[in-house]
CSV table of C-alpha atoms and ligand atoms in Angstrom, one decimal:
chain,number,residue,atom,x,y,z
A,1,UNK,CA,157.6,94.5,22.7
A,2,UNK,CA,159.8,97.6,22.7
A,3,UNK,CA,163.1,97.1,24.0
A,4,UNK,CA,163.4,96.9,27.9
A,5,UNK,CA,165.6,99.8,28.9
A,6,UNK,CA,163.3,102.2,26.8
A,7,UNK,CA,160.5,101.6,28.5
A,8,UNK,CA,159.1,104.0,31.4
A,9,UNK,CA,159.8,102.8,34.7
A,10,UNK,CA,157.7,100.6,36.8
A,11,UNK,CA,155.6,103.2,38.9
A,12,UNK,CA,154.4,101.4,42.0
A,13,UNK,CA,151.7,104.1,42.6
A,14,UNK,CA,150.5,103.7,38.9
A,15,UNK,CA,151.6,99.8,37.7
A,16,UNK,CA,149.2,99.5,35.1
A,17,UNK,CA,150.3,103.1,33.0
A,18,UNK,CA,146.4,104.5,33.6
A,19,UNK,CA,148.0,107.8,34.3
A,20,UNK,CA,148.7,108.0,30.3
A,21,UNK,CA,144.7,107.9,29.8
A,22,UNK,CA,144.5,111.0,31.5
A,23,UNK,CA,145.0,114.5,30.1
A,24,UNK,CA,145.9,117.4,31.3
A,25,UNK,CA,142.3,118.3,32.6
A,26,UNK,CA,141.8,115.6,34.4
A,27,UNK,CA,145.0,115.6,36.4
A,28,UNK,CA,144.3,119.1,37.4
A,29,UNK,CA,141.3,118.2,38.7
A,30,UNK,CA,142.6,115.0,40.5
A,31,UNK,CA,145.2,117.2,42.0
A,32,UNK,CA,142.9,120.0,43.0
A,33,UNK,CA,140.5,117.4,45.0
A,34,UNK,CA,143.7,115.6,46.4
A,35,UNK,CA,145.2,118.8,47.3
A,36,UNK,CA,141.6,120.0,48.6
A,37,UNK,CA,141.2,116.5,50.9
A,38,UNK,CA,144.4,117.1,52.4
A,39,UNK,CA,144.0,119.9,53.6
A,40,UNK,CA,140.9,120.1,55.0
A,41,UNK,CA,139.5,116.6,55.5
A,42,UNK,CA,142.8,114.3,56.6
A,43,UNK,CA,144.4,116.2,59.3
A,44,UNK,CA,140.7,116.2,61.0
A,45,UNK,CA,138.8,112.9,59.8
A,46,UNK,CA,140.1,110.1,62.3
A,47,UNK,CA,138.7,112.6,65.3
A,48,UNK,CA,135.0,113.4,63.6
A,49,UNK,CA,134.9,109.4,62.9
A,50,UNK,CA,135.5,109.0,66.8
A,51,UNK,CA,133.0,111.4,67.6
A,52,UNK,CA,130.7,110.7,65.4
A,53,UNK,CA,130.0,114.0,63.5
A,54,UNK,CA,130.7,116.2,60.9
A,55,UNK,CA,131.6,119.5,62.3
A,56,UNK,CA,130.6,123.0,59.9
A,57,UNK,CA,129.2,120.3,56.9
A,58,UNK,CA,127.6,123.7,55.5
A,59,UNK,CA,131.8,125.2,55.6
A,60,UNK,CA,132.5,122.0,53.8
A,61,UNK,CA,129.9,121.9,51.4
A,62,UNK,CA,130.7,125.3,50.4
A,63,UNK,CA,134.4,124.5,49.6
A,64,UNK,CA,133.3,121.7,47.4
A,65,UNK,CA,131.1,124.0,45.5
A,66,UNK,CA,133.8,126.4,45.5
A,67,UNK,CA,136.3,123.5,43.9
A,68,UNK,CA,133.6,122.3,41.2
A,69,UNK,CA,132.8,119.1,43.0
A,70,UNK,CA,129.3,119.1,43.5
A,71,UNK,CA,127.1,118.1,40.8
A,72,UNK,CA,130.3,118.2,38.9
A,73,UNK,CA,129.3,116.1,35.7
A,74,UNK,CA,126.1,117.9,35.4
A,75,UNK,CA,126.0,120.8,32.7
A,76,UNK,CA,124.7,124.1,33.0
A,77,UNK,CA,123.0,125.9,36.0
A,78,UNK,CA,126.2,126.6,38.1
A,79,UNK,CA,127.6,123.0,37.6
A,80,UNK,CA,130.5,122.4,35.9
A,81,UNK,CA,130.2,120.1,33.1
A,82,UNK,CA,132.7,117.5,33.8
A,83,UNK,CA,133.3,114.4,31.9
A,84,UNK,CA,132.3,111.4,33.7
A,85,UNK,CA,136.6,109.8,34.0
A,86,UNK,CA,137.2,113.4,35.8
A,87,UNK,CA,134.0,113.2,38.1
A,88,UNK,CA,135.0,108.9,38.8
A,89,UNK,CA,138.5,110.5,39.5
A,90,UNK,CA,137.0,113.1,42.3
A,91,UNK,CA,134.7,110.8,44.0
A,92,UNK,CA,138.3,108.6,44.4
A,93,UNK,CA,140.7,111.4,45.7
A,94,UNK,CA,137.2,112.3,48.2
A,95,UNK,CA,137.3,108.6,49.0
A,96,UNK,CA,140.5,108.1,50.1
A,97,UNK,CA,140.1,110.6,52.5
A,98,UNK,CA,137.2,108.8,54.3
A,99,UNK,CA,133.8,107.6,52.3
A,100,UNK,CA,131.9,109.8,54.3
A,101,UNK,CA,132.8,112.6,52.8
A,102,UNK,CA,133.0,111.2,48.9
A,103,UNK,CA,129.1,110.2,50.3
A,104,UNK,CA,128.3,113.9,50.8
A,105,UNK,CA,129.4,114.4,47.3
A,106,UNK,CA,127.2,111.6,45.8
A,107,UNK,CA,124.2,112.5,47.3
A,108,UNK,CA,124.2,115.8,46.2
A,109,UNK,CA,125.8,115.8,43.2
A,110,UNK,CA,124.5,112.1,42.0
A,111,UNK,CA,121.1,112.0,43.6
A,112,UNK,CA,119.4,115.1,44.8
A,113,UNK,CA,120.9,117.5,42.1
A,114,UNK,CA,121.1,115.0,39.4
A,115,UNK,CA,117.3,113.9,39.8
A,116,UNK,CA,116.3,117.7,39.6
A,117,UNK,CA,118.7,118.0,36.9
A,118,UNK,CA,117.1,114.9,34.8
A,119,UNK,CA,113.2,115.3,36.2
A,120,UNK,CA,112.5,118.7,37.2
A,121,UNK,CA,111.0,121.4,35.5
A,122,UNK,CA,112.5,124.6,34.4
A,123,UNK,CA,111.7,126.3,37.2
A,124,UNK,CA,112.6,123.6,40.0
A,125,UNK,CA,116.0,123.6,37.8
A,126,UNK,CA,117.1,127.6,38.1
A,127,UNK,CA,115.5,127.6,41.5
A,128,UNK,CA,117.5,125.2,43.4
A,129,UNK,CA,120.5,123.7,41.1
A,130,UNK,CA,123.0,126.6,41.7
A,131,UNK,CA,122.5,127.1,45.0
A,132,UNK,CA,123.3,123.4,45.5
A,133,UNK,CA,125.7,123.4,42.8
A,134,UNK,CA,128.0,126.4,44.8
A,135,UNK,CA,127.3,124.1,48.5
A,136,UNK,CA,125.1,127.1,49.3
A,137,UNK,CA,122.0,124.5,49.6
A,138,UNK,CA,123.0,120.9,50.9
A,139,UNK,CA,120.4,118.0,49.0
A,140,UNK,CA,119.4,114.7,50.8
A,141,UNK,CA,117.5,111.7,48.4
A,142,UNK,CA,114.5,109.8,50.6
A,143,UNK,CA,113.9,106.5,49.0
A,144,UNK,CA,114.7,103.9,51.3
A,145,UNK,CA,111.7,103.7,54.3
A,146,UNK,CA,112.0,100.9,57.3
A,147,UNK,CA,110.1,98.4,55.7
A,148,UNK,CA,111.2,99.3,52.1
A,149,UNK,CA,114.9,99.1,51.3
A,150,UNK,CA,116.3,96.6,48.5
A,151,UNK,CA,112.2,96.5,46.9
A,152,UNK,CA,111.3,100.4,47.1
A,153,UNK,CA,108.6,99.0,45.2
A,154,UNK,CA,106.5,98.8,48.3
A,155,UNK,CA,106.8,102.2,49.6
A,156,UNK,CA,104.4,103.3,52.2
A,157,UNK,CA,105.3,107.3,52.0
A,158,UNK,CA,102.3,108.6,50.1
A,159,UNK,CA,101.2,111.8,48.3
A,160,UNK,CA,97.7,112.8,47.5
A,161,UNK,CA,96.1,115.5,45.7
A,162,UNK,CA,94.0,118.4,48.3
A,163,UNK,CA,92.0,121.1,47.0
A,164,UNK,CA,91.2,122.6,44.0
A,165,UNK,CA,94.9,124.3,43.9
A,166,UNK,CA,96.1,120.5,43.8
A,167,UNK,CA,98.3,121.2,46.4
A,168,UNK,CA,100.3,117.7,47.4
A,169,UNK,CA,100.1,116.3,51.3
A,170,UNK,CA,102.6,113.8,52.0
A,171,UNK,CA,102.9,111.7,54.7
A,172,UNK,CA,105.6,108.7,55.4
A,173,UNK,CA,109.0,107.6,56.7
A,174,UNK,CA,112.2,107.9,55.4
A,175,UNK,CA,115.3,105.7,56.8
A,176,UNK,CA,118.9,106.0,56.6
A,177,UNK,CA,118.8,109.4,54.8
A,178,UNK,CA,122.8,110.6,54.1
A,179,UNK,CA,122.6,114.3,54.9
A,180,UNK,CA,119.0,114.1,55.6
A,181,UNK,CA,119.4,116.9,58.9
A,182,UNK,CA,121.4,119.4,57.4
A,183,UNK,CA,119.7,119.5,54.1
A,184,UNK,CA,117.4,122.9,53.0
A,185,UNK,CA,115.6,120.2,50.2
A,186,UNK,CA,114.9,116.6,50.2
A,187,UNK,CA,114.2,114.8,46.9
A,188,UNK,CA,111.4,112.6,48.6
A,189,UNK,CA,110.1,109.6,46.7
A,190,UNK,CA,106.1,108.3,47.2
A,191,UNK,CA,103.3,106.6,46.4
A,192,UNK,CA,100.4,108.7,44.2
A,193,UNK,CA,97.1,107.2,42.6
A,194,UNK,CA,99.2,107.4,39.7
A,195,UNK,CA,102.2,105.7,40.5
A,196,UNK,CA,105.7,106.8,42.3
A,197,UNK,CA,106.8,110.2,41.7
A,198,UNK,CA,109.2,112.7,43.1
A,199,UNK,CA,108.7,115.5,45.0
A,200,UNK,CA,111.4,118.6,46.1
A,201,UNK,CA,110.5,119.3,49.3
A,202,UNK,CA,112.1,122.3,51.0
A,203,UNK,CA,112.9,121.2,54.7
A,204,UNK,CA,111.1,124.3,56.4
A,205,UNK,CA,107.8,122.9,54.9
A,206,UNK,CA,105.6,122.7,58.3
A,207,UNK,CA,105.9,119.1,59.2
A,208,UNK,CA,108.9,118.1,57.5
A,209,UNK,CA,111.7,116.7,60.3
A,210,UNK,CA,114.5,114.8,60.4
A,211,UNK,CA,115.9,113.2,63.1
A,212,UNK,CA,119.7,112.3,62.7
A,213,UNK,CA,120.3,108.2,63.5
A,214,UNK,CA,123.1,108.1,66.1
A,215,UNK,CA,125.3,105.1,67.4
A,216,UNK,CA,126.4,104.1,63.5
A,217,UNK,CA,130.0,102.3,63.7
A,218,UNK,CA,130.2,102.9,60.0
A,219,UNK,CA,130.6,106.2,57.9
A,220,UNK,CA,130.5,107.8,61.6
A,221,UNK,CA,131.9,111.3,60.1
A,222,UNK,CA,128.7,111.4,57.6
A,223,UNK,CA,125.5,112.8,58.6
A,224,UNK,CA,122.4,110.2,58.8
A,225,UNK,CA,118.6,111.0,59.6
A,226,UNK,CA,115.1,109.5,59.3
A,227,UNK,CA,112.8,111.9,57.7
A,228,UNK,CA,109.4,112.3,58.7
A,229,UNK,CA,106.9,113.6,56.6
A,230,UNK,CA,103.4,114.4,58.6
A,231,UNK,CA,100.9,116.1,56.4
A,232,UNK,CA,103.6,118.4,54.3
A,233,UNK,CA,101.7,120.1,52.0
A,234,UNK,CA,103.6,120.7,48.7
A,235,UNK,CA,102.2,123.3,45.8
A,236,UNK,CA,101.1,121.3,42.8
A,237,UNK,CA,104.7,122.4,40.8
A,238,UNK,CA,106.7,120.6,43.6
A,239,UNK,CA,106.6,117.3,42.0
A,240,UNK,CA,109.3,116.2,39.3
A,241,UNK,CA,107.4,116.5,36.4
A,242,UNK,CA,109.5,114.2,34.4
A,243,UNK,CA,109.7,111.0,36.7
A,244,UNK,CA,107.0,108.8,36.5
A,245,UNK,CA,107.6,105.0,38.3
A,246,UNK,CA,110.5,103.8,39.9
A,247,UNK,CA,112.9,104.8,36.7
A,248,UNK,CA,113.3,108.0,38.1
A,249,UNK,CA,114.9,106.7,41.4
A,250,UNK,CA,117.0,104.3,39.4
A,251,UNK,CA,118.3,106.5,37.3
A,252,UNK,CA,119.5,108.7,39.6
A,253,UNK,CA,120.6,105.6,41.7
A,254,UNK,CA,122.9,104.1,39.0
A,255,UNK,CA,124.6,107.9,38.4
A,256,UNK,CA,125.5,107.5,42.3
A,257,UNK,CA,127.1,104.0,42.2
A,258,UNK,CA,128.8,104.7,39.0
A,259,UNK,CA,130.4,107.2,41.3
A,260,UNK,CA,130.9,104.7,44.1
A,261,UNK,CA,132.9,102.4,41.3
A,262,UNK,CA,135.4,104.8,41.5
A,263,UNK,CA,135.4,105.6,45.2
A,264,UNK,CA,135.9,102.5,46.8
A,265,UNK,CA,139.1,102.4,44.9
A,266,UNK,CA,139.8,105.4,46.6
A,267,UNK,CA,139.4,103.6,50.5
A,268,UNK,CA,141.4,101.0,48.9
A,269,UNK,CA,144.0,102.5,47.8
A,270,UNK,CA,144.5,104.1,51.1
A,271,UNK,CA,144.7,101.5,53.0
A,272,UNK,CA,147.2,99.3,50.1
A,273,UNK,CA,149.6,102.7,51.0
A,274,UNK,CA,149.3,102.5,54.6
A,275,UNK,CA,150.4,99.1,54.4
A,276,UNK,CA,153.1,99.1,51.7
A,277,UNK,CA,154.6,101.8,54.5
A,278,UNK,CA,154.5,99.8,57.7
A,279,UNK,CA,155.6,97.0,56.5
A,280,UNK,CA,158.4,98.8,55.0
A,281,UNK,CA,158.9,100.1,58.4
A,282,UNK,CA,157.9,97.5,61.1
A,283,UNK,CA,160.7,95.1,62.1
A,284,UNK,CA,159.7,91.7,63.3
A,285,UNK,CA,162.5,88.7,63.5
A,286,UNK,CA,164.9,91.6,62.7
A,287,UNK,CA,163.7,92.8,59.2
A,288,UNK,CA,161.2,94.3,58.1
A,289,UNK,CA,157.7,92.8,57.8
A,290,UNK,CA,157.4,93.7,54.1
A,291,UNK,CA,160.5,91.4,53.2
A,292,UNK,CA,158.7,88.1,54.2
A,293,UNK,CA,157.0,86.2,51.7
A,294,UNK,CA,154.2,86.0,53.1
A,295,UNK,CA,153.2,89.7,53.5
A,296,UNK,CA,154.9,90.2,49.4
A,297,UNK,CA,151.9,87.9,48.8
A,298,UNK,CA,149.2,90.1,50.2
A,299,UNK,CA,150.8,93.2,48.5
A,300,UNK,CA,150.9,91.9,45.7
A,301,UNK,CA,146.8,90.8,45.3
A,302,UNK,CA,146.3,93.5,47.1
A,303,UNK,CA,147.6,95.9,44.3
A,304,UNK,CA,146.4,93.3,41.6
A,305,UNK,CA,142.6,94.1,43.0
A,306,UNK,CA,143.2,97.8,43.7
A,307,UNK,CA,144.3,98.4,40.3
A,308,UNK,CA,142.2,96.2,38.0
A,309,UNK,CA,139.6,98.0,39.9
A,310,UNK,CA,140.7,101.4,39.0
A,311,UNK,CA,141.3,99.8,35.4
A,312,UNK,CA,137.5,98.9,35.5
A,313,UNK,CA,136.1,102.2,36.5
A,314,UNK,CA,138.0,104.2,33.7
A,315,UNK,CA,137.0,102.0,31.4
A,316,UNK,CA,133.2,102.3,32.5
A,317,UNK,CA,134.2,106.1,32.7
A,318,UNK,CA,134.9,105.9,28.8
A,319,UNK,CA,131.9,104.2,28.1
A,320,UNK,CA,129.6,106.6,30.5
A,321,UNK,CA,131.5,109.8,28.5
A,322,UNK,CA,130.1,107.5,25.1
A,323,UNK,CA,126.6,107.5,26.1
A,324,UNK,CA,127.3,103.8,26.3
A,325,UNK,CA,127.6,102.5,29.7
A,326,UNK,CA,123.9,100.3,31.1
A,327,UNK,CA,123.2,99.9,33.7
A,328,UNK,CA,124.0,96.4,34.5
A,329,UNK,CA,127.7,97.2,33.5
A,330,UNK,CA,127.7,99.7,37.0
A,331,UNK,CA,126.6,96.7,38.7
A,332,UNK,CA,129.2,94.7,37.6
A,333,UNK,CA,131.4,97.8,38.7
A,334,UNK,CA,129.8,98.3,42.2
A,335,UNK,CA,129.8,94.7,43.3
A,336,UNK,CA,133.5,94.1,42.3
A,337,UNK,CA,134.9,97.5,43.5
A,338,UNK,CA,133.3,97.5,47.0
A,339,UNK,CA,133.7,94.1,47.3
A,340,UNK,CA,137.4,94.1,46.6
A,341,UNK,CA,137.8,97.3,48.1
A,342,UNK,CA,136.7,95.8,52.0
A,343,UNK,CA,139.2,92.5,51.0
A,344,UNK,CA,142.1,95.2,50.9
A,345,UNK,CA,141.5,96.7,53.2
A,346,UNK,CA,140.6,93.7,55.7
A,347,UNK,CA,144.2,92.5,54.2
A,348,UNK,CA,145.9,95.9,55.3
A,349,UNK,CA,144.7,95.4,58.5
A,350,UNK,CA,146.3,92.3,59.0
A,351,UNK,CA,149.3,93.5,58.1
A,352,UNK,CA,149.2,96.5,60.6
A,353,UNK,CA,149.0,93.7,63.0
A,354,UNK,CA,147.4,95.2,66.7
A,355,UNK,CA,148.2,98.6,65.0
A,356,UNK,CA,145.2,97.6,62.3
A,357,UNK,CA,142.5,98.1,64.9
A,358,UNK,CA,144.1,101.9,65.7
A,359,UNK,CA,142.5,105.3,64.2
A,360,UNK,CA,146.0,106.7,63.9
A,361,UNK,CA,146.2,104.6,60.5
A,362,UNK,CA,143.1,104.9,58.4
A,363,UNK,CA,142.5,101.2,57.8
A,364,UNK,CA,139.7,100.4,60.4
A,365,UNK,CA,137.9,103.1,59.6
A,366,UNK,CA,137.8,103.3,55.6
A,367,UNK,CA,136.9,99.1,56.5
A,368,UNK,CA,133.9,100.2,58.7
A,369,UNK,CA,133.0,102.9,56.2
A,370,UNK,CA,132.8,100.1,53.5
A,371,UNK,CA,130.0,97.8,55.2
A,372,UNK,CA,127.8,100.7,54.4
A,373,UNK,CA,129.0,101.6,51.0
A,374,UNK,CA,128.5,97.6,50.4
A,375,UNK,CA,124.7,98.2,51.5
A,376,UNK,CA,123.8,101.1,50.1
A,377,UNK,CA,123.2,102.3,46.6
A,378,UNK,CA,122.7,98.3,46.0
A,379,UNK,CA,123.6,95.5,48.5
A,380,UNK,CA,125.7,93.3,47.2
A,381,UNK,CA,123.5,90.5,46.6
A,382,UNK,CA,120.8,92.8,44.4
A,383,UNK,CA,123.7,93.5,42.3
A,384,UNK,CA,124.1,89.7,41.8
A,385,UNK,CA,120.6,89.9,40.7
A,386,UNK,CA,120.6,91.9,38.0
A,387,UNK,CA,123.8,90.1,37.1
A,388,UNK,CA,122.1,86.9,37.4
A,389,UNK,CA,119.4,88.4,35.1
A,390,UNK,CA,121.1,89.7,32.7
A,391,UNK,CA,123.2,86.3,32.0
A,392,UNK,CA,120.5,84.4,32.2
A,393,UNK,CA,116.9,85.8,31.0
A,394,UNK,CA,115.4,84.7,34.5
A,395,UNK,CA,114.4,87.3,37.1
A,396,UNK,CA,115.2,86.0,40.8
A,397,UNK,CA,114.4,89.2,42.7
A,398,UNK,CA,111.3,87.3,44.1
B,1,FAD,C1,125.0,104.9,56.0
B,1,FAD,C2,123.9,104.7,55.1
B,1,FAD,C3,123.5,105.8,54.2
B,1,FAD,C4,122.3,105.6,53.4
B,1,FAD,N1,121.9,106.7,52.7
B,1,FAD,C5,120.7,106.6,52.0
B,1,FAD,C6,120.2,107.7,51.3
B,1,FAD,O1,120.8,108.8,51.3
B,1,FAD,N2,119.0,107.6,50.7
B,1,FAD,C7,118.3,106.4,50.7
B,1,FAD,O2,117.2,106.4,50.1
B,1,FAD,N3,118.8,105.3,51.3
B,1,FAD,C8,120.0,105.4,51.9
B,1,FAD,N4,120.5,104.3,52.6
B,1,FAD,C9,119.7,103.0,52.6
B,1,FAD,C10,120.3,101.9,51.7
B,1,FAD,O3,120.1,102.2,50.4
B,1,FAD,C11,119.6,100.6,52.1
B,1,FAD,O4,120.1,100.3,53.4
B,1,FAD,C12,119.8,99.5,51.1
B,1,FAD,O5,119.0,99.7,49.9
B,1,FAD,C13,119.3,98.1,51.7
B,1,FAD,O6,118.1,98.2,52.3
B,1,FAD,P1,117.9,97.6,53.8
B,1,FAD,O7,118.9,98.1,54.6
B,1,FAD,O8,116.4,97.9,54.1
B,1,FAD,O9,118.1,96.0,53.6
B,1,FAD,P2,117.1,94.9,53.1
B,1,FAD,O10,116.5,95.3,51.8
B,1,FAD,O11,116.1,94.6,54.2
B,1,FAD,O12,118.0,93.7,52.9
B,1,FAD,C14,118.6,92.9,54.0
B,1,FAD,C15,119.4,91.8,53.3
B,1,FAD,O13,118.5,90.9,52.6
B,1,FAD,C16,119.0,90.8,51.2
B,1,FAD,N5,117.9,90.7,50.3
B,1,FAD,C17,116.8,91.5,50.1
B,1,FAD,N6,116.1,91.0,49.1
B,1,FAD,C18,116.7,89.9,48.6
B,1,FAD,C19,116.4,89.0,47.5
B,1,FAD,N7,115.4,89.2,46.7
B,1,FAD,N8,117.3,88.0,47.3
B,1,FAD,C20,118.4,87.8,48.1
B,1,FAD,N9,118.7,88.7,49.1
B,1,FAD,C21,117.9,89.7,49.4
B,1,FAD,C22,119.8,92.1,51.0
B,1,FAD,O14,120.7,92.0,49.9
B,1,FAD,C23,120.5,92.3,52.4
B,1,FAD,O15,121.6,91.4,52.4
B,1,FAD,C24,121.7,104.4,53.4
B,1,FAD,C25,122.1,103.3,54.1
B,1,FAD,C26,123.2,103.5,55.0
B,1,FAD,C27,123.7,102.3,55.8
């Protein structure tokens, strides 16, 4: 070990040294989405959470084009090629601000774009990736339905050939769609005689809606619709003619909760800094909180968790940027990170004391946001599953 005084300085905000994985790309591009969030997202978030809406998404989504951020690891088309560390490092900068908006950013980036990106044809490709890729088109990704959610398998939503054209008509439900109102196409998953496919489905098609779900107490500054589908008739060319079965989905699915690996971090480490300040602040039994014991003790996991979690998603960063990263590794990412992630933040919360509960601090609200990043893209116990699977040879999903 080299000597003590030579070596850099403990940095509280970086413990581990990950910072010197990091070149000078990437920390341009973590400071331009910090600097970006700042500005535009924190000063306004705790009020859109309390109402319960997004105001100008389409404003939004268009200065997240205009910063690179959408359908950022994708190459070509308007998109702009990032590695998969500098895209892991976005989605936790958006994060921190509130998942809602870091949510915005997946879906389009990680599911609508990225399944046109990886299934479409030509065509669908030059057609409707730049415009999504500069925030000029907002994406939504229907898989889920209201009897279908952990087993898509099942999926009632069904498309079937009509006249000699082979035009598609779809008919269906979609649940719990992330930006399924304000979106101009809907990557919409269904049932054929041949299997699942995927369909882009322009929103105007005559009998497309989607009704947004109010009264959510979790990611309440994120937009959430049904969508119903009642005889949308599709050209023949407006099925992804590269997705056959449920790989398609899943694919996309596991580019999403890498992203989420990285995110959840992001809530975390919010709420770790809004608690190392109060209790550097708040005096109880005339010092301050943050010299008892006690509270050292929660710090301290806390930044153990927050940390080895960030540690984690570089290192499944490297191995994405590889070509080497499975898909049972992002499990293994998504159920520690988000599961952590709400235990630090439930921690800083207690530490806040009655101020915990308050939307002046962030903490309730990035916890509230996590119940539904613990759900989707996964629930926690399906990613024990494939865990379970994997370690063991024996399939217990039914
Ligand atoms: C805010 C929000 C945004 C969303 N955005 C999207 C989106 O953009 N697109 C989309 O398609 N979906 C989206 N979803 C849906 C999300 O992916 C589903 O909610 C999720 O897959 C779980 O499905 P479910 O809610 O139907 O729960 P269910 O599948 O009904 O599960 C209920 C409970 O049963 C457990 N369970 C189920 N099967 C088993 C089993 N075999 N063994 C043990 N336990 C089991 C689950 O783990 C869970 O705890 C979103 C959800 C939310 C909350």
């Amino acid at each position: 070990m080299a000597e003590f005084a030579k070596l850099p300085a403990f940095d509280p905000a970086d413990p581990l040294g990950l910072d010197d994985q990091l070149d000078a790309e990437d920390l341009a591009i973590r400071d331009t989405v910090r600097t970006w969030a700042a500005d535009r997202v924190l000063p306004h978030v705790a009020g859109w959470f309390e109402e319960g809406e997004l105001p100008d998404i389409r404003g939004l989504a268009r200065e997240l084009g205009g910063i690179g951020a959408l359908g950022m690891s994708l190459t070509g088309y308007g998109c702009a090629g990032a590695s998969a560390v500098q895209y892991g490092l976005a989605c936790l900068e958006l994060e921190a601000a509130d998942s809602g908006i870091r949510s915005l950013v997946s879906v389009q980036g990680s599911l609508a774009m990225y399944a046109i990106h990886s299934f479409g044809s030509e065509e669908q490709k030059q057609h409707w990736l730049p415009r999504m890729a500069s925030g000029d088109v907002i994406g939504c990704f229907g898989l889920t339905e209201p009897d279908h959610g952990s087993d898509p398998a099942g999926m009632r939503t069904y498309a079937k050939r009509d006249g000699s054209g082979g035009d598609w008509v779809l008919n269906g439900r979609k649940m719990w769609i992330t930006n399924g109102s304000v979106a101009g196409v809907a990557v919409v998953w269904a049932q054929t005689d041949d299997g699942i496919r995927g369909f882009v489905v322009p929103t105007d098609t005559p009998g497309f809606s989607a009704p947004e779900i109010k009264h959510k107490w979790s990611l309440r500054a994120s937009v959430t619709s049904e969508l119903v589908l009642d005889d949308v008739r599709l050209p023949a060319d407006a099925v992804l003619p590269e997705a056959t079965g449920l790989r398609g989905p899943l694919g996309c699915l596991s580019h999403a909760r890498y992203g989420i690996v990285w995110g959840a971090m992001g809530a975390a480490r919010s709420c770790f800094e809004a608690a190392v300040d109060y209790a550097k602040t708040r005096e109880q039994f005339g010092r301050p909180i943050g010299g008892f014991q006690l509270t050292q003790a929660k710090l301290a996991d806390m930044a153990v968790e927050l940390h080895k979690g960030i540690l984690l998603a570089h290192h499944l960063g490297r191995r994405m940027d590889a070509g080497r990263l499975r898909p049972e590794q992002v499990s293994f990412g998504k159920l520690n990170n988000v599961r952590e992630a709400i235990d630090i933040c439930r921690t800083a919360r207690t530490i806040l004391g009655a101020n915990g509960i308050s939307l002046e601090y962030p903490v309730m609200r990035h916890a509230t946001n996590l119940e539904s990043v613990l759900t989707y893209e996964g629930t926690v116990e399906m990613h024990q599953l494939v865990l379970g699977k994997a370690l063991t040879g024996l399939d217990a999903f039914r």
